[in-house]
mmCIF file of C-alpha atoms in Angstrom:
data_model
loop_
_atom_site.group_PDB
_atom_site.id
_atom_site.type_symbol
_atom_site.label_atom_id
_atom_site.label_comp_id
_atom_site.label_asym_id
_atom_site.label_seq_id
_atom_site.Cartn_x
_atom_site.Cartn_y
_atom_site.Cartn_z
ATOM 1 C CA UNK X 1 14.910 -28.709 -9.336
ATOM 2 C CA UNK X 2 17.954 -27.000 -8.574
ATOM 3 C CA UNK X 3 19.709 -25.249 -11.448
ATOM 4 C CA UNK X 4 19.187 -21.470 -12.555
ATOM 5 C CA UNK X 5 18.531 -22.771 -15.886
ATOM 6 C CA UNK X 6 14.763 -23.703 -16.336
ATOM 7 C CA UNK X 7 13.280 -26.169 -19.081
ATOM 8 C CA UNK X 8 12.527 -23.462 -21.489
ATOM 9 C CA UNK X 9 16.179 -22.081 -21.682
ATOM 10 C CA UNK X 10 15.447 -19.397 -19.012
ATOM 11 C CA UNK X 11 16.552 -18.310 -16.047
ATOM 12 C CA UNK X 12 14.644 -17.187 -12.865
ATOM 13 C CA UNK X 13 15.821 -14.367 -11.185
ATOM 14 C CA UNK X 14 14.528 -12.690 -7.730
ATOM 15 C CA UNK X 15 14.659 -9.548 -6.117
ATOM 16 C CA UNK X 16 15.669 -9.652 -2.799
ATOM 17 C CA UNK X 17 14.825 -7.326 0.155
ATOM 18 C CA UNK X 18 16.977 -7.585 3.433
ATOM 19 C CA UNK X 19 13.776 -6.338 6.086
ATOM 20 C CA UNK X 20 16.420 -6.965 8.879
ATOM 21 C CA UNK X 21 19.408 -4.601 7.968
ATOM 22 C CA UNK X 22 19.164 -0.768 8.234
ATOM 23 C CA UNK X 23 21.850 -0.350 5.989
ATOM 24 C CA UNK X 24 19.938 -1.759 2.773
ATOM 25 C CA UNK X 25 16.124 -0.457 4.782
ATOM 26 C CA UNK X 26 13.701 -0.363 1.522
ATOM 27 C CA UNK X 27 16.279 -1.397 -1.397
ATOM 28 C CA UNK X 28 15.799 -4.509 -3.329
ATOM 29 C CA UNK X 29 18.809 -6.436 -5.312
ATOM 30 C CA UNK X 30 18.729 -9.177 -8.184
ATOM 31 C CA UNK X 31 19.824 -12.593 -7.692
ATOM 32 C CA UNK X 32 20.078 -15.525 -9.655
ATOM 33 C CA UNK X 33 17.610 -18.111 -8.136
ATOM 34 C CA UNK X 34 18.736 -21.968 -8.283
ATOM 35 C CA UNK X 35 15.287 -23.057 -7.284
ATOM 36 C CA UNK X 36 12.341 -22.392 -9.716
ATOM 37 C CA UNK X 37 10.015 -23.426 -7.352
ATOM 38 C CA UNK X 38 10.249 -20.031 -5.304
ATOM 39 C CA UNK X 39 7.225 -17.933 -4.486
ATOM 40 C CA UNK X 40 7.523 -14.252 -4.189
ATOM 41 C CA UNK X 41 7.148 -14.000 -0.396
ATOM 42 C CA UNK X 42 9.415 -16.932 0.435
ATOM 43 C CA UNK X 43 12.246 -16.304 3.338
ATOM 44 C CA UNK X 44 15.832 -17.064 1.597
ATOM 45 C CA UNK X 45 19.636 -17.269 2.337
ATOM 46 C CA UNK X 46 21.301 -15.121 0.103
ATOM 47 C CA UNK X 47 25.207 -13.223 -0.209
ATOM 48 C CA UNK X 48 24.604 -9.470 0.622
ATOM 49 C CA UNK X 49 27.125 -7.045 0.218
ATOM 50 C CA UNK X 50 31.235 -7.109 -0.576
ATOM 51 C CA UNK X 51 31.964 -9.479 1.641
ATOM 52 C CA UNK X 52 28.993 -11.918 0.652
ATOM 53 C CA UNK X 53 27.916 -12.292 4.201
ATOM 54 C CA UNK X 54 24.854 -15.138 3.859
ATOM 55 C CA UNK X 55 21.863 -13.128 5.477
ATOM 56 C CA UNK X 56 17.660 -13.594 5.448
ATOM 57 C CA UNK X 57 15.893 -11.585 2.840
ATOM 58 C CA UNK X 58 12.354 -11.979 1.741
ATOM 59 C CA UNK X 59 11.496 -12.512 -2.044
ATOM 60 C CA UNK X 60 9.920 -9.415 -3.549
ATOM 61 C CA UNK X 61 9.452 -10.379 -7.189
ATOM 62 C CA UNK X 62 10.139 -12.943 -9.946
ATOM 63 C CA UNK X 63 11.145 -13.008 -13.273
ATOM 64 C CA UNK X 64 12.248 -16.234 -15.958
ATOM 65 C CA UNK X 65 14.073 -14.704 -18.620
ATOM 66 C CA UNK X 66 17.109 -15.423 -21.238
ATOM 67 C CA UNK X 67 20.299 -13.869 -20.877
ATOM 68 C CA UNK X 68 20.224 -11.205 -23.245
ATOM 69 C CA UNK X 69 17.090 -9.879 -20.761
ATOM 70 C CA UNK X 70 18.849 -10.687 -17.758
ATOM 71 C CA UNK X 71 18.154 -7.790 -14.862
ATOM 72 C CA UNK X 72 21.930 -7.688 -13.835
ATOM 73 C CA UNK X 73 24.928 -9.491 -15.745
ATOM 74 C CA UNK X 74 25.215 -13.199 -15.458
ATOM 75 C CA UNK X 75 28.552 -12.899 -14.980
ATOM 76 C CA UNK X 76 28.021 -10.342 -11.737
ATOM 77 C CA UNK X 77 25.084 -11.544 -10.525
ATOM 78 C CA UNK X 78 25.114 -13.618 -6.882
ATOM 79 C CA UNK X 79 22.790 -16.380 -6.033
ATOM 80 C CA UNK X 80 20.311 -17.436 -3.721
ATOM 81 C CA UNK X 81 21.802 -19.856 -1.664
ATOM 82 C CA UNK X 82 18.639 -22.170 0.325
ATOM 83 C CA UNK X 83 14.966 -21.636 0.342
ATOM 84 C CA UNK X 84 14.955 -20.910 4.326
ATOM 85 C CA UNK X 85 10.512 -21.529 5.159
#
């Protein structure tokens, strides 16, 4: 399924850790995940930075939750862009 809306009128969002870039070493950011299916673990293609340069991160947690609960605006938030493994 590929929509960041689930069946029970929540979203699933994702933290995101970039293991490959010294300049983000150890930090983890939010993203809005189109595919419910993920697994905290799973290798993904995701906008990093001002420029949204796609890179490989590594999922570090998930959470489904409504908008009023979101972790990071809706309207701010970037996405996760492909499910890479």
């Amino acid at each position: 399924m590929e929509c960041g809306l689930t069946f029970e009128r929540k979203y699933c969002f994702v933290t995101v850790e970039f293991v490959d870039d010294p300049n983000v070493e150890g930090r983890t950011f939010w993203y809005l995940c189109p595919f419910r299916e993920i697994d905290v673990g799973s290798k993904v293609l995701a906008p990093l930075g001002r420029h949204n340069g796609l890179q490989q991160g590594v999922v570090r947690g998930k959470r489904f939750t409504d908008e009023e609960s979101a972790p990071y605006p809706l309207s701010l938030i970037k996405k996760v862009v492909k499910i890479i493994n």
